[in-house]
PDB file of C-alpha atoms in Angstrom:
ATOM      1  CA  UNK A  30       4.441 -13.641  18.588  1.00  0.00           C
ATOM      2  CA  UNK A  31       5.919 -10.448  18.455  1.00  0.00           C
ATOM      3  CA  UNK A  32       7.495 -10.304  22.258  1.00  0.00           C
ATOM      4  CA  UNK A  33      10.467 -12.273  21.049  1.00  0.00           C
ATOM      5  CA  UNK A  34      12.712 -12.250  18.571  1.00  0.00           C
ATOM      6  CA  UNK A  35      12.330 -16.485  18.408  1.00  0.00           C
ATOM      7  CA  UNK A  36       8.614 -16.114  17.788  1.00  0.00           C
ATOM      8  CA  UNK A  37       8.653 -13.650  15.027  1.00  0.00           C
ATOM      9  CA  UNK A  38      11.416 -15.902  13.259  1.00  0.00           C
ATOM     10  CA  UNK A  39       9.083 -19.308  14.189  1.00  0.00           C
ATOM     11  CA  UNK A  40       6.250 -16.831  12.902  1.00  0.00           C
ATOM     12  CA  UNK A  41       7.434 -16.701   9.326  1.00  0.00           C
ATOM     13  CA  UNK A  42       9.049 -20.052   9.179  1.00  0.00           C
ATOM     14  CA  UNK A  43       5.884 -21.610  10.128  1.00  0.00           C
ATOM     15  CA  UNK A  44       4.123 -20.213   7.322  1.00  0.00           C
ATOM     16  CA  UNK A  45       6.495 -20.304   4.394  1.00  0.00           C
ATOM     17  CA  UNK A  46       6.242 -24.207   5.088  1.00  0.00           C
ATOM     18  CA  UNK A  47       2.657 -24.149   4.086  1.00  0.00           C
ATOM     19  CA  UNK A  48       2.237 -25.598   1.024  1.00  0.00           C
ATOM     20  CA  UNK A  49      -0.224 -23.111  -0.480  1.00  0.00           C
ATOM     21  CA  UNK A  50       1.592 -20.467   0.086  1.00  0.00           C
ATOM     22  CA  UNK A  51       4.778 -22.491  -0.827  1.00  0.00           C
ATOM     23  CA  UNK A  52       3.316 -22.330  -4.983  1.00  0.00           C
ATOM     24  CA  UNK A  53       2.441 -19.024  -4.815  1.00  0.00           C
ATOM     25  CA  UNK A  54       5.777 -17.543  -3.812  1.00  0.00           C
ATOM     26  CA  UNK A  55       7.209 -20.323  -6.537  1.00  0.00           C
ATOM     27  CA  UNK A  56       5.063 -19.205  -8.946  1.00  0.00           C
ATOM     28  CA  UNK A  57       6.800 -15.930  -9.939  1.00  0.00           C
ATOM     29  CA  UNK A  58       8.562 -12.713  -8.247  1.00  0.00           C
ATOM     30  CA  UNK A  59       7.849 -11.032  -5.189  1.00  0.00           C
ATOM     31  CA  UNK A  60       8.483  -7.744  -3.500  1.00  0.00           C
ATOM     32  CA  UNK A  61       6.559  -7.008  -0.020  1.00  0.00           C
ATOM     33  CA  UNK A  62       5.427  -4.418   2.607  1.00  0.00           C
ATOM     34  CA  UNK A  63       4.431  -4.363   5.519  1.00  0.00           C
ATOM     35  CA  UNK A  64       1.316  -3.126   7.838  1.00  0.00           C
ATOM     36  CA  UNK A  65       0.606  -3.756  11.528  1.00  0.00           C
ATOM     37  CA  UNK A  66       0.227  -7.188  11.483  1.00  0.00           C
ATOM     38  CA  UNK A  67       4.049  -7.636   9.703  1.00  0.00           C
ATOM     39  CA  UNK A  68       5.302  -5.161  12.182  1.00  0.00           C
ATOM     40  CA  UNK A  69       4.029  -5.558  15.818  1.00  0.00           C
ATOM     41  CA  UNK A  70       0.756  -5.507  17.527  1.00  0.00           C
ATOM     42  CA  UNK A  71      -2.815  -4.740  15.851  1.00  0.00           C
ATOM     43  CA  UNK A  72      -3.053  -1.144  14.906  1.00  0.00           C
ATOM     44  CA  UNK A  73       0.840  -0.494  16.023  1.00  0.00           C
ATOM     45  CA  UNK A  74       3.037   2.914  15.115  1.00  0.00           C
ATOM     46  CA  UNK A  75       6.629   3.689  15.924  1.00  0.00           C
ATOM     47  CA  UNK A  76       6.296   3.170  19.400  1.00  0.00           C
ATOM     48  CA  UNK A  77       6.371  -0.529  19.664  1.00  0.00           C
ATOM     49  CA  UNK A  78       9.264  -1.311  21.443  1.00  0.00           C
ATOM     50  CA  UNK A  79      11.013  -4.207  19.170  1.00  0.00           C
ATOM     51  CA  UNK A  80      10.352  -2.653  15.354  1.00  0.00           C
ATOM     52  CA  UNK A  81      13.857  -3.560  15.368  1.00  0.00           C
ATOM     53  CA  UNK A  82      13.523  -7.451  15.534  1.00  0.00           C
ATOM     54  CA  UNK A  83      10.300  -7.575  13.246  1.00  0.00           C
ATOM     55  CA  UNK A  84      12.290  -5.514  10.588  1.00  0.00           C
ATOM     56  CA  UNK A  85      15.482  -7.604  10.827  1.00  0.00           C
ATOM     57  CA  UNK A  86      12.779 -10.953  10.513  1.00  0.00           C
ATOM     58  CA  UNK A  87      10.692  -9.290   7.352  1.00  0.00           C
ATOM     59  CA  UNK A  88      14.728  -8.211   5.564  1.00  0.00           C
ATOM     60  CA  UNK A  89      15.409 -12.153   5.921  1.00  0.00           C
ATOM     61  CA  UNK A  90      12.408 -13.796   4.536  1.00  0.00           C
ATOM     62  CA  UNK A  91      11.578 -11.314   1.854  1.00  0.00           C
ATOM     63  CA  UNK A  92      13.943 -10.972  -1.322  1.00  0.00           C
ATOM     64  CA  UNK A  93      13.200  -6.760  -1.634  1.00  0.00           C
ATOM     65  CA  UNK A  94      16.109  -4.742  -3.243  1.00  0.00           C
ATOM     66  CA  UNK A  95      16.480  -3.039  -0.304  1.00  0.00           C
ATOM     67  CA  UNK A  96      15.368  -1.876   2.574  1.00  0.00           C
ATOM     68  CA  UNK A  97      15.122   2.023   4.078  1.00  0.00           C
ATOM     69  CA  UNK A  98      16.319   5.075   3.112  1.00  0.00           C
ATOM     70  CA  UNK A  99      19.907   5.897   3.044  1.00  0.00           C
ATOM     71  CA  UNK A 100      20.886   6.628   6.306  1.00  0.00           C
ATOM     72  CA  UNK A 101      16.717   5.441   7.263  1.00  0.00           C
ATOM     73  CA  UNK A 102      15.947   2.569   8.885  1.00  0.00           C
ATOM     74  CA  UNK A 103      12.314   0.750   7.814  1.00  0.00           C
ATOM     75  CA  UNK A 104      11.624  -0.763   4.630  1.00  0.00           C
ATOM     76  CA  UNK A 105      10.923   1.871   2.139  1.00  0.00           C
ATOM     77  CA  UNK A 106      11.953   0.542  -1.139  1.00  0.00           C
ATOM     78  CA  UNK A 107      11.572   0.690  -4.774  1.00  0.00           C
ATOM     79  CA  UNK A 108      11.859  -1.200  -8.429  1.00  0.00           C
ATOM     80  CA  UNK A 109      11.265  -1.457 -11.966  1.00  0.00           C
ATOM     81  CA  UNK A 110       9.226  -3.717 -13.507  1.00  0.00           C
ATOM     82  CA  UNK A 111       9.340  -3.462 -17.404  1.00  0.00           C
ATOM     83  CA  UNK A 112       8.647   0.750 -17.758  1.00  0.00           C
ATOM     84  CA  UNK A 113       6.282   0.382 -14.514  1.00  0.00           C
ATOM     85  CA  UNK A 114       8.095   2.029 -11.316  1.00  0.00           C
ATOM     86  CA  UNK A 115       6.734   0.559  -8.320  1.00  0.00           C
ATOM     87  CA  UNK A 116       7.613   2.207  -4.662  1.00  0.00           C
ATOM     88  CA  UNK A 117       7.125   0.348  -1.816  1.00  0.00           C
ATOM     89  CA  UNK A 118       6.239   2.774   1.255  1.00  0.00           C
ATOM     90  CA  UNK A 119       6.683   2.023   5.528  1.00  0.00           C
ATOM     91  CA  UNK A 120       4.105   3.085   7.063  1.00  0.00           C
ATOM     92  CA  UNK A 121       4.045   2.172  10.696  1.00  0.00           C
ATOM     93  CA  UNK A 122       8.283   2.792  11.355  1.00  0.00           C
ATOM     94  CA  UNK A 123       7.831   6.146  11.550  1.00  0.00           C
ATOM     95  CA  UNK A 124       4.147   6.539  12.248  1.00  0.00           C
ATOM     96  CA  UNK A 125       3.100   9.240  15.031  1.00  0.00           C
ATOM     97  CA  UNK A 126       0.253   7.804  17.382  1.00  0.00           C
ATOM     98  CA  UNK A 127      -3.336   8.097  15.784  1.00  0.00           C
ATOM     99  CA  UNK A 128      -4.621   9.562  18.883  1.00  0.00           C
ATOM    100  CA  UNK A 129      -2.011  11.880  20.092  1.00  0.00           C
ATOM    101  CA  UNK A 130      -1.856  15.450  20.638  1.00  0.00           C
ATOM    102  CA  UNK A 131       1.010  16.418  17.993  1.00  0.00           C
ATOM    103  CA  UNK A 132       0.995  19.033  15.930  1.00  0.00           C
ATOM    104  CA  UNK A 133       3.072  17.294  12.949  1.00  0.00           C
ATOM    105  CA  UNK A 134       1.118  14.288  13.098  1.00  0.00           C
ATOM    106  CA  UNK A 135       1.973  11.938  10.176  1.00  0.00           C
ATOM    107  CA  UNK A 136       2.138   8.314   9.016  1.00  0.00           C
ATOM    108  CA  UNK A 137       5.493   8.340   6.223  1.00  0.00           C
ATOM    109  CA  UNK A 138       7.022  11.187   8.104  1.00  0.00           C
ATOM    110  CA  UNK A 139       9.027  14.467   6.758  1.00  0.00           C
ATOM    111  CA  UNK A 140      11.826  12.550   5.018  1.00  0.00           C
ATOM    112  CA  UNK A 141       9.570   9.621   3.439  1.00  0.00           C
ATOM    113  CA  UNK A 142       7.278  11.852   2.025  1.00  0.00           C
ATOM    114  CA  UNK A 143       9.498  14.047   0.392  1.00  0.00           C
ATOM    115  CA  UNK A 144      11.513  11.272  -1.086  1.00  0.00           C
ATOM    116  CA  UNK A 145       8.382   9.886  -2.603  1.00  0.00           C
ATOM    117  CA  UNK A 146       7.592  13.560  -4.378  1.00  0.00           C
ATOM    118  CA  UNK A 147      11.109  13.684  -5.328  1.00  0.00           C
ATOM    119  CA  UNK A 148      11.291   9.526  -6.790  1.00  0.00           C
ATOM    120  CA  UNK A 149       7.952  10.374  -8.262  1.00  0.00           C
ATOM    121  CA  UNK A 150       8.920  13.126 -10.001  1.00  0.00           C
ATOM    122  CA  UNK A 151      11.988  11.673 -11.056  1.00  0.00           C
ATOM    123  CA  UNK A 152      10.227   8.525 -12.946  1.00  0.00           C
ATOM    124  CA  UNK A 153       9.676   8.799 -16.079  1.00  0.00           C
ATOM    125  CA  UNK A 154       7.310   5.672 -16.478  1.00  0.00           C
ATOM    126  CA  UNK A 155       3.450   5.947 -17.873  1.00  0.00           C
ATOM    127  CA  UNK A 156       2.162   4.123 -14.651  1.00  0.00           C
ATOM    128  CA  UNK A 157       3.450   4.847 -10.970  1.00  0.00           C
ATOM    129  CA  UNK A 158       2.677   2.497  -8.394  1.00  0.00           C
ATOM    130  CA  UNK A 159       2.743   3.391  -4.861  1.00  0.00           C
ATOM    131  CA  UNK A 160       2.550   0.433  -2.163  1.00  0.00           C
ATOM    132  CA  UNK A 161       1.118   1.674   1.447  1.00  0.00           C
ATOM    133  CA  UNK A 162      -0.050  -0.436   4.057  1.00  0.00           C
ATOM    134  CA  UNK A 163      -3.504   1.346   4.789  1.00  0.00           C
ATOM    135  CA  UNK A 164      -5.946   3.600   2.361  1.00  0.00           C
ATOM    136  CA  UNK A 165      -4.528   6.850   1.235  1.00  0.00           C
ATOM    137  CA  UNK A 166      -7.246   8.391  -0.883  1.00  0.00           C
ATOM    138  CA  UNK A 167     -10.568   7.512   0.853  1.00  0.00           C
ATOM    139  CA  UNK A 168     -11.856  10.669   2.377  1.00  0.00           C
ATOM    140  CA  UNK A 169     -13.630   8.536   5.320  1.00  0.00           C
ATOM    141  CA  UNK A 170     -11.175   9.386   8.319  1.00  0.00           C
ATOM    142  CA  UNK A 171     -12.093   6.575  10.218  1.00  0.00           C
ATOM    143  CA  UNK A 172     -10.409   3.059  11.037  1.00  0.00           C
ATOM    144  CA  UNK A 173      -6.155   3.552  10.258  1.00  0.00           C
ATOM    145  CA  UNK A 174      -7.322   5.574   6.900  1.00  0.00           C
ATOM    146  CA  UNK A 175      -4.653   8.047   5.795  1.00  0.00           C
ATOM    147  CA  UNK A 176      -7.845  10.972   5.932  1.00  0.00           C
ATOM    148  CA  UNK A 177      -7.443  10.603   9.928  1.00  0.00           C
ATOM    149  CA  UNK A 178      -3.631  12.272   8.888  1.00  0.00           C
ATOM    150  CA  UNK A 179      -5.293  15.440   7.003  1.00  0.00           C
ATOM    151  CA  UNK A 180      -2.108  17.522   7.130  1.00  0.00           C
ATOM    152  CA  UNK A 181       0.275  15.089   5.217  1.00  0.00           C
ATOM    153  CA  UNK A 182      -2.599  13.713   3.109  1.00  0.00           C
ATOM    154  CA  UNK A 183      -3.081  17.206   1.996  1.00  0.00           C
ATOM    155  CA  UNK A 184       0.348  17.652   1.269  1.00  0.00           C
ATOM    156  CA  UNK A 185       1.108  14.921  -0.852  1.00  0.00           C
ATOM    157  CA  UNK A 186      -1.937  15.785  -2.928  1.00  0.00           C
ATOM    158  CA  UNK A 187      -0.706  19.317  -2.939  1.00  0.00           C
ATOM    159  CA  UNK A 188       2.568  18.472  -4.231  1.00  0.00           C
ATOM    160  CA  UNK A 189       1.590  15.640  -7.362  1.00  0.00           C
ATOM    161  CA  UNK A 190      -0.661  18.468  -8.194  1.00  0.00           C
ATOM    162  CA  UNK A 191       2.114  21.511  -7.839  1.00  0.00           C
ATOM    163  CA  UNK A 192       4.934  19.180  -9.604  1.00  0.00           C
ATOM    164  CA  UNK A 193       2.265  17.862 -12.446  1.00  0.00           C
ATOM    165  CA  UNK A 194       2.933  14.013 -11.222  1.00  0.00           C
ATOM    166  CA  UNK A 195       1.180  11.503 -13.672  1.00  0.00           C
ATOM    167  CA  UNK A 196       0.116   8.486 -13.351  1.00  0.00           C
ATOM    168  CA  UNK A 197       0.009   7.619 -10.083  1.00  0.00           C
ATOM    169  CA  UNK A 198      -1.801   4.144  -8.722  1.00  0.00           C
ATOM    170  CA  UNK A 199      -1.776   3.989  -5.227  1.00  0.00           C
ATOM    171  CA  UNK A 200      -1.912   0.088  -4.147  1.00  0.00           C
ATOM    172  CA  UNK A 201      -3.258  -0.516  -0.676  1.00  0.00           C
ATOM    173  CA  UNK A 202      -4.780  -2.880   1.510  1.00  0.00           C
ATOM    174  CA  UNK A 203      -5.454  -3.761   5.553  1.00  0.00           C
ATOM    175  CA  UNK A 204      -9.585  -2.689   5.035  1.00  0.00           C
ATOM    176  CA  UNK A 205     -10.624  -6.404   4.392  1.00  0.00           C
ATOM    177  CA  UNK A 206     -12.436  -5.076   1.288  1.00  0.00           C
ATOM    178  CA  UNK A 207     -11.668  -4.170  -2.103  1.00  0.00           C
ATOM    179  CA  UNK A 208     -12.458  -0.844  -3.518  1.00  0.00           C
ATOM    180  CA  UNK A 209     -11.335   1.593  -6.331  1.00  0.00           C
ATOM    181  CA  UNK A 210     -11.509   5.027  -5.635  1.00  0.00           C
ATOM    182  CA  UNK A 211     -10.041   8.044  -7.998  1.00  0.00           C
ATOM    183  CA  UNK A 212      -9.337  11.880  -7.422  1.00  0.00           C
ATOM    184  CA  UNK A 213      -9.274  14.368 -10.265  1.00  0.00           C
ATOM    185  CA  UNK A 214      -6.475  16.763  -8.822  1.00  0.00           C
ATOM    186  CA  UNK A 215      -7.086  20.965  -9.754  1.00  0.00           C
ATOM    187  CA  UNK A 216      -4.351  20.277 -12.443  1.00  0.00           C
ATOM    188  CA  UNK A 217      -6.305  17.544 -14.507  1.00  0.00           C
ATOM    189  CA  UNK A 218      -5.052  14.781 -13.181  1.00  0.00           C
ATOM    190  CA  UNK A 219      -6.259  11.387 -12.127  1.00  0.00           C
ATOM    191  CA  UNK A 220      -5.318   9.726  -8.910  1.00  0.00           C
ATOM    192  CA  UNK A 221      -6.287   5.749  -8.367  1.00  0.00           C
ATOM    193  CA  UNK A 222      -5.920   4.256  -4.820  1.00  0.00           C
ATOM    194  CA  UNK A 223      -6.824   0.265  -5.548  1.00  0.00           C
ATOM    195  CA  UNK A 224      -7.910  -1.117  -2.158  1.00  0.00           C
ATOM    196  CA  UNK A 225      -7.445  -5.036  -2.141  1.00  0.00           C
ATOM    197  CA  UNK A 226      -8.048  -7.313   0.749  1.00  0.00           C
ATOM    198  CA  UNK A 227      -8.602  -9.812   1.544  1.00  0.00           C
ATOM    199  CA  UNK A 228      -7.537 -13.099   0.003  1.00  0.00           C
ATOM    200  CA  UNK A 229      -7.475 -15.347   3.208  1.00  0.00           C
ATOM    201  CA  UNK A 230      -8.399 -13.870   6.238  1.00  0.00           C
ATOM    202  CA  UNK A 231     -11.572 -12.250   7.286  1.00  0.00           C
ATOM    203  CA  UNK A 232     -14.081 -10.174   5.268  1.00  0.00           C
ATOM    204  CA  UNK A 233     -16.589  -7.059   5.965  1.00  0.00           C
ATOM    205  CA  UNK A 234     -19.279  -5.492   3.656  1.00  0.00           C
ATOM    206  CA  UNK A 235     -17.893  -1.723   3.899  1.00  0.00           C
ATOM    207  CA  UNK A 236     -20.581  -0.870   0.743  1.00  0.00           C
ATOM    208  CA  UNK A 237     -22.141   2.405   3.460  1.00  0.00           C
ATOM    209  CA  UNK A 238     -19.479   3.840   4.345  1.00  0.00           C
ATOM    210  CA  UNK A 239     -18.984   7.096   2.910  1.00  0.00           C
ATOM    211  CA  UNK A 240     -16.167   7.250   0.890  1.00  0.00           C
ATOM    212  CA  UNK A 241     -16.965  10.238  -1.374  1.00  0.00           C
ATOM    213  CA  UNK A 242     -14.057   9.003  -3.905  1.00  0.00           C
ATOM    214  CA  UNK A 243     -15.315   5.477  -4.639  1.00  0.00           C
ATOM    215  CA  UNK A 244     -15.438   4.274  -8.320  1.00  0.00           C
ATOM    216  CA  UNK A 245     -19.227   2.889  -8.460  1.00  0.00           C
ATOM    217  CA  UNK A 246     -19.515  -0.491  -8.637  1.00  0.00           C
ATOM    218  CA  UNK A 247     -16.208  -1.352  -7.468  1.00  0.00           C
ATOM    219  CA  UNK A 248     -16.513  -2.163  -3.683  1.00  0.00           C
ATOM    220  CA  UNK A 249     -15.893  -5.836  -3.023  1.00  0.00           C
ATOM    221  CA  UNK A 250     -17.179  -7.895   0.427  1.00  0.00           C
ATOM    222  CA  UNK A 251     -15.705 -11.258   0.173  1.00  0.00           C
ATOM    223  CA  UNK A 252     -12.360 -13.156  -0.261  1.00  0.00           C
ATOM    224  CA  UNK A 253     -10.529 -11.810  -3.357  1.00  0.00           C
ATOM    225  CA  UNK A 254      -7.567 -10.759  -5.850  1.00  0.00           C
ATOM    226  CA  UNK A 255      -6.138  -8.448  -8.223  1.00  0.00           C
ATOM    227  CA  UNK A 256      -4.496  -8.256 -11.535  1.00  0.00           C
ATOM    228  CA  UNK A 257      -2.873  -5.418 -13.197  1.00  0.00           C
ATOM    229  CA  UNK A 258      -2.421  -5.422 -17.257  1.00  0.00           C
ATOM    230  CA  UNK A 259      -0.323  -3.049 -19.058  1.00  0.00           C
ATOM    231  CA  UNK A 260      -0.464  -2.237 -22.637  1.00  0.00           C
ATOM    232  CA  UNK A 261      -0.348  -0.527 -25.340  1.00  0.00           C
ATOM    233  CA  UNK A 262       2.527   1.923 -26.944  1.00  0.00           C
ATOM    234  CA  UNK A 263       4.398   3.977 -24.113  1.00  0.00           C
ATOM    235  CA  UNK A 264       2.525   7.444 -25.258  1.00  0.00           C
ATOM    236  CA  UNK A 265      -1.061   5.514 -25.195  1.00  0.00           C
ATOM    237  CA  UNK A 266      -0.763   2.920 -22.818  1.00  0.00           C
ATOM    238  CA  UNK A 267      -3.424   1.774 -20.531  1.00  0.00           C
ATOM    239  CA  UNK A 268      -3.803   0.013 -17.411  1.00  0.00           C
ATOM    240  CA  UNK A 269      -6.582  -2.600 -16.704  1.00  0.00           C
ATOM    241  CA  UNK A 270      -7.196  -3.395 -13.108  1.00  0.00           C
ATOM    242  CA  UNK A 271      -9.781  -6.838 -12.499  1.00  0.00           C
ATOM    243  CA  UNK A 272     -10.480  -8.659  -9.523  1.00  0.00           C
ATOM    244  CA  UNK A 273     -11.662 -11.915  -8.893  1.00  0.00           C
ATOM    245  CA  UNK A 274     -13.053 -13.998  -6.419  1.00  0.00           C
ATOM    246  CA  UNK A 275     -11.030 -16.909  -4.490  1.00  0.00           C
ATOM    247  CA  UNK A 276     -12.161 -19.289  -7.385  1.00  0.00           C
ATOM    248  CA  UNK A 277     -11.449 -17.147 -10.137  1.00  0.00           C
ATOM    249  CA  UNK A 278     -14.702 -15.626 -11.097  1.00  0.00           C
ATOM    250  CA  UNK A 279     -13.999 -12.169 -12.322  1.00  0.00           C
ATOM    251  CA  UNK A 280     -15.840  -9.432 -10.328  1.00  0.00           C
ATOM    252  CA  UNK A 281     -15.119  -6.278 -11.698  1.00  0.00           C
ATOM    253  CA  UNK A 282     -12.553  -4.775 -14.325  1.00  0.00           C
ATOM    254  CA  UNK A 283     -11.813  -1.093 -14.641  1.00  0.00           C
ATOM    255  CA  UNK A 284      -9.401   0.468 -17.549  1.00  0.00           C
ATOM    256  CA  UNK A 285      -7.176   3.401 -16.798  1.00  0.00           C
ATOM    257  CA  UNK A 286      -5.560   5.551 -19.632  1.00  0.00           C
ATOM    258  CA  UNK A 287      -2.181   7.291 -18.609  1.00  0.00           C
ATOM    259  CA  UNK A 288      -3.020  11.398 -18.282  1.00  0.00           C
TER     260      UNK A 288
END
């Protein structure tokens, strides 16, 4: 579907007429990204052809904010929910090929990344949540992981650490598993990346693969969902992440303190 600009349109109309989907997206507020599948062929980067036309289609049928980076094209984006800032990350726009030989490979790119420092440091809220396509914080370099980008990995560790960042939850998906995993920077600091796929399409049991940052008990190889709960005065609040299976049977919860 993604060779025309008709079939990415009949694409999303198609399936914003189904009526499951229909009472989820009535049921309450949405804000989206995007991974491959949203932006062009399987495991896509920035050289597929018509990013254009997929990112004019995904502007139209999702009610974002906005979309890019002053001056940026993509759909980097971010919002406010109550005191929770939420920032919604592009990574395939600007994404260097996985396999070639560059030395300043990277996935966000120079001017995403340091926006995201500079937003994060900015916020002021006890819970930051950071929406990427693919994992960030698994160590396992291996499928579209972030780990097979070392060198901007590195640095965006490098810098929440330097600038003292709190609070950070990365929010990922694209694995077709569910996972927490959690990274105590050199400054004290916790880092969460929640891993959550998938609620209707395929599902693998990823439970040996060596992801050195894995909260135990927390990998996930069916169909399945997340909620996040905030409470608690600003200075002491917490953040309780559970997941359930496709008919509601809670799997696994996990509570986070701010640090």
């Amino acid at each position: 579907d993604f060779n025309s600009k008709s079939s990415i349109h009949h694409r999303y109309s198609h399936m914003r007429k189904l009526p499951e989907l229909q009472n989820l997206l009535h049921a309450c507020p949405h804000y989206a990204i995007w991974d491959d599948h949203d932006f062009g062929p399987n495991d896509s980067d920035r050289s597929f052809i018509h990013k254009e036309w997929t990112e004019e289609a995904f502007e139209m049928f999702w009610g974002n904010n906005g979309f890019g980076l002053p001056g940026m094209p993509g759909i980097t984006g971010q919002f406010t929910y109550a005191d929770v800032d939420v920032f919604l990350l592009d990574n395939r726009y600007f994404r260097c090929p996985q396999d070639v030989q560059n030395e300043n490979r990277s996935i966000l790119g120079d001017s995403q990344t340091e926006w995201l420092i500079e937003a994060l440091k900015y916020s002021r809220a006890p819970f930051k949540l950071v929406a990427v396509g693919g994992q960030f914080l698994s160590d396992m370099a291996d499928y579209e992981n972030h780990a097979n980008y070392p060198e901007e990995r590195d640095y965006i560790l490098k810098r929440l650490n330097d600038e003292g960042i709190e609070g950070v939850i990365f929010l990922t998906g694209d694995r077709h598993h569910t996972e927490l995993s959690k990274l105590t920077l050199p400054n004290g600091h916790d880092v969460y990346d929640l891993t959550c796929s998938p609620l209707t399409s395929g599902y693998y049991d990823h439970s040996d693969e060596k992801n050195t940052h894995r909260v135990k008990g927390t990998i996930v190889g069916q169909r399945n969902f997340a909620t996040l709960t905030f409470e608690g005065p600003r200075k002491e609040r917490t953040l309780e992440i559970k997941v359930f299976a496709v008919d509601g049977e809670e799997l696994w919860r996990h509570l986070i303190t701010n640090n």
